[in-house]
Tab-separated table of C-alpha atoms in Angstrom:
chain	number	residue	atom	x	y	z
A	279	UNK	CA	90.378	104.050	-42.362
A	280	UNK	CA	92.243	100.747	-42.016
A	281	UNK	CA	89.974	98.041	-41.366
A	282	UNK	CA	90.933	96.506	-37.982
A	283	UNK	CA	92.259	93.132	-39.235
A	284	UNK	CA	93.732	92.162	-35.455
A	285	UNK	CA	90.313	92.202	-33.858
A	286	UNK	CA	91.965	94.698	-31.236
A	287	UNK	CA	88.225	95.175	-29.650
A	288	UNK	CA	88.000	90.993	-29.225
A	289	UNK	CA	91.361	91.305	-27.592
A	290	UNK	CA	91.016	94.096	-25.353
A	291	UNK	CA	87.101	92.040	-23.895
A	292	UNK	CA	88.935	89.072	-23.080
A	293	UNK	CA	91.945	90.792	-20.966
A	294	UNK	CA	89.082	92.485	-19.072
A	295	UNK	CA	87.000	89.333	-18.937
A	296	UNK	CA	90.274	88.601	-17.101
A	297	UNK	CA	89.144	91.019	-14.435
A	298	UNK	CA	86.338	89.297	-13.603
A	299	UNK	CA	88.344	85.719	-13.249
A	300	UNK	CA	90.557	87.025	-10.689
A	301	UNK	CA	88.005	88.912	-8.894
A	302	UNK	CA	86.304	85.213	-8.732
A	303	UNK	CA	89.216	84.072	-7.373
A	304	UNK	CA	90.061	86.249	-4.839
A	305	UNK	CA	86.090	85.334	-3.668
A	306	UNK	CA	86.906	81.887	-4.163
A	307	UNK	CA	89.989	81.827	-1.802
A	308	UNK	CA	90.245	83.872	1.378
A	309	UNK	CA	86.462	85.119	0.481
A	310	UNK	CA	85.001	88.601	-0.616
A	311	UNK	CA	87.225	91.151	1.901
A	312	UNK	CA	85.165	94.394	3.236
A	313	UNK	CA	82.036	95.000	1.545
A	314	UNK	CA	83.084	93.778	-2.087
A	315	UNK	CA	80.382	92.026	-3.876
A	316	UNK	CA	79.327	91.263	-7.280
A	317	UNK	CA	76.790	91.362	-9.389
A	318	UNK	CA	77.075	89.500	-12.907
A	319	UNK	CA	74.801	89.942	-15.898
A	320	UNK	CA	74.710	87.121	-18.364
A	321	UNK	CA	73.091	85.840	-21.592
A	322	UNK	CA	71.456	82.508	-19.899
A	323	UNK	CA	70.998	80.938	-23.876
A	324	UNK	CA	74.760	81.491	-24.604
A	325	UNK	CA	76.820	78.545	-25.494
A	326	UNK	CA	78.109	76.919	-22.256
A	327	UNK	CA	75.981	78.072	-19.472
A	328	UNK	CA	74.133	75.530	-17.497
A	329	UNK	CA	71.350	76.598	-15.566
A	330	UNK	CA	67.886	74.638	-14.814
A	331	UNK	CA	65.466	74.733	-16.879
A	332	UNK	CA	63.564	76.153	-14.189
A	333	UNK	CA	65.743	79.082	-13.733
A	334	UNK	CA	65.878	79.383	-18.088
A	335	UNK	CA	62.012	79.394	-17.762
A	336	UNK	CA	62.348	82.420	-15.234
A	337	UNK	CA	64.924	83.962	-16.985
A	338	UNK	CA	64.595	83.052	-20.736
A	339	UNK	CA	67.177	85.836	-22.241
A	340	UNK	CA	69.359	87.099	-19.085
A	341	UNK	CA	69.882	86.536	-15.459
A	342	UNK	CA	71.946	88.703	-12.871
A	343	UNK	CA	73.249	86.872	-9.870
A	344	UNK	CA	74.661	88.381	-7.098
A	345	UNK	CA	77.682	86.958	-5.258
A	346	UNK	CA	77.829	88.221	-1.587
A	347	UNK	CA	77.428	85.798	1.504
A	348	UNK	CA	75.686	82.770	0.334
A	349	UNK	CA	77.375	81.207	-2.246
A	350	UNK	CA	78.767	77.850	-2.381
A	351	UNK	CA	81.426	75.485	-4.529
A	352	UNK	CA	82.447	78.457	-6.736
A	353	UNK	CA	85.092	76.773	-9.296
A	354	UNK	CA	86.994	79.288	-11.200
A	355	UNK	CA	88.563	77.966	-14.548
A	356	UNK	CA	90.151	79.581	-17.478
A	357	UNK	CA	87.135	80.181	-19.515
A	358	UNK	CA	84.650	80.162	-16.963
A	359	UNK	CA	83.227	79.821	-13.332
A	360	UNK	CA	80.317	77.300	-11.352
A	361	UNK	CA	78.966	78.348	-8.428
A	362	UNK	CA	75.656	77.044	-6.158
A	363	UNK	CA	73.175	79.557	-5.315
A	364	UNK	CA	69.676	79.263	-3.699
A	365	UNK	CA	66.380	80.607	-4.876
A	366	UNK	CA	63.405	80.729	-3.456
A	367	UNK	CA	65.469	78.202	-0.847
A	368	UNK	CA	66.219	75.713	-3.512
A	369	UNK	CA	69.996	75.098	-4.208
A	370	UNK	CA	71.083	75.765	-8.225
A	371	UNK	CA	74.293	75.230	-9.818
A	372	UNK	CA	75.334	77.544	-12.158
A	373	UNK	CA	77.905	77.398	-14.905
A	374	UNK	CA	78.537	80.875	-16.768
A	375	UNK	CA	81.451	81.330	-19.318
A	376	UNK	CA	82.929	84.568	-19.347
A	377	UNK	CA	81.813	84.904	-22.958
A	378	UNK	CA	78.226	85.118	-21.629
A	379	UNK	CA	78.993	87.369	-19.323
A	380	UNK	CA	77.541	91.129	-20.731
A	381	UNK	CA	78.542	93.244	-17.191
A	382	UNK	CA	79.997	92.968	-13.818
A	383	UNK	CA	79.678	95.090	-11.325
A	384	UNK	CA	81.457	95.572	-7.743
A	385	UNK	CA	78.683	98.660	-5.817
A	386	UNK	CA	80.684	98.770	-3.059
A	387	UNK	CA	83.458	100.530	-5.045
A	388	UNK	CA	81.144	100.980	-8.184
A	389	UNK	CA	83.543	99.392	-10.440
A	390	UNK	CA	81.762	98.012	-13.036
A	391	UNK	CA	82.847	96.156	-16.621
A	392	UNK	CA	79.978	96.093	-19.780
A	393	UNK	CA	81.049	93.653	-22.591
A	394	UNK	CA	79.838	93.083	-26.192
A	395	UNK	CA	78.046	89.295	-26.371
A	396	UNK	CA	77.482	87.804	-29.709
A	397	UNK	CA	74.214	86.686	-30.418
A	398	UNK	CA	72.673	83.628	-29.581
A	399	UNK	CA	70.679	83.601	-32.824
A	400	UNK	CA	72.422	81.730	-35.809
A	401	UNK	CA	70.262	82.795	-38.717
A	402	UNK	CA	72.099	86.321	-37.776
A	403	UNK	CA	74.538	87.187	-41.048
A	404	UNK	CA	77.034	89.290	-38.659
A	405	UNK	CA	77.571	89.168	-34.709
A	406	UNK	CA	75.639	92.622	-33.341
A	407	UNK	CA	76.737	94.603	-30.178
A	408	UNK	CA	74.031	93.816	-27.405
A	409	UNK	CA	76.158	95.856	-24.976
A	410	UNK	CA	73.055	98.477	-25.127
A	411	UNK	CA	70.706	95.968	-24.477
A	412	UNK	CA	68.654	96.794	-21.559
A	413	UNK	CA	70.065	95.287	-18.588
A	414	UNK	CA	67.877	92.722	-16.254
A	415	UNK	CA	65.117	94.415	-14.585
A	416	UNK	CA	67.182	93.470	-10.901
A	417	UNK	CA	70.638	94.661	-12.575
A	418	UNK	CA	71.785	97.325	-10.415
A	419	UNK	CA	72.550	101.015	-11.967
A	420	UNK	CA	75.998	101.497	-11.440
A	421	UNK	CA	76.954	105.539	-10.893
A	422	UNK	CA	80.801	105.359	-10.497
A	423	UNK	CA	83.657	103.903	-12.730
A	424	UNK	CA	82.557	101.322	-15.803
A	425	UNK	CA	84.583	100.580	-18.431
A	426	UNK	CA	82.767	99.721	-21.766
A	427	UNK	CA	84.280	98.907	-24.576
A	428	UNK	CA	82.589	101.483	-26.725
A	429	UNK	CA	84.171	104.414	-25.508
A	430	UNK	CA	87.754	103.344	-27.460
A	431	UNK	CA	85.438	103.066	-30.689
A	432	UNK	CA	85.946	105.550	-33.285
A	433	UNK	CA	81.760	105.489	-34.574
């Protein structure tokens, strides 16, 4: 076989990570209609995102945040969003790029999105797939539609 010199796989994340930008902006603009709401997965030690060091203390490898009815100042850009959340009653503001983003996931359609993200780790030779990495322990199980990636790979 051919080897895939167009990075078709690369190409085919980002449209979807496209998804997840306008679903952010539909949130961002006349609000979340009907039950929608999100949960996002992320890599919290991939290049760009900005949390505490408090939060990267609690959540030293991953984080899922859920985007319902308290959420403040979300910013959707290009290559990214910010958005102010409150834990434990203490305001945090978050910046994720979509590249650190590993799943989204809508339960009140279950539509959910899985996505390859490249290691954090720089002494790694080649980028792995960390799609099967265990989600966060309070990442919910989706049970209806998710796309990943993997099923379009020939193994």
């Amino acid at each position: 076989m051919a080897e895939d010199q167009m990075h078709y796989d690369e190409m085919a994340q980002e449209a979807l990570r496209g998804v997840i930008r306008k679903a952010l902006e539909v949130a961002k603009g006349p609000g979340l209609p009907g039950e929608h709401h999100f949960y996002i997965s992320f890599r919290t030690r991939a290049p760009g995102v900005s949390i505490s060091e408090k939060l990267r203390g609690q959540y030293p490898e991953e984080m899922t945040i859920v985007l319902q009815h308290q959420f403040w100042n979300l910013d959707v850009r290009e290559d990214g969003f910010s958005v102010d959340l409150t834990f434990n009653k203490i305001p945090e503001t978050l910046v994720v790029p979509y590249s650190a983003v590993y799943a989204f996931f809508d339960p009140s359609v279950q539509f959910g999105l899985q996505f390859e993200v490249k290691p954090v780790d720089a002494s790694a030779d080649a980028p792995k797939a960390v799609a099967d990495a265990a989600p966060a322990a309070d990442a919910p199980k989706p049970e209806g539609a998710v796309v990943s990636l993997d099923a379009f790979r020939k193994k």
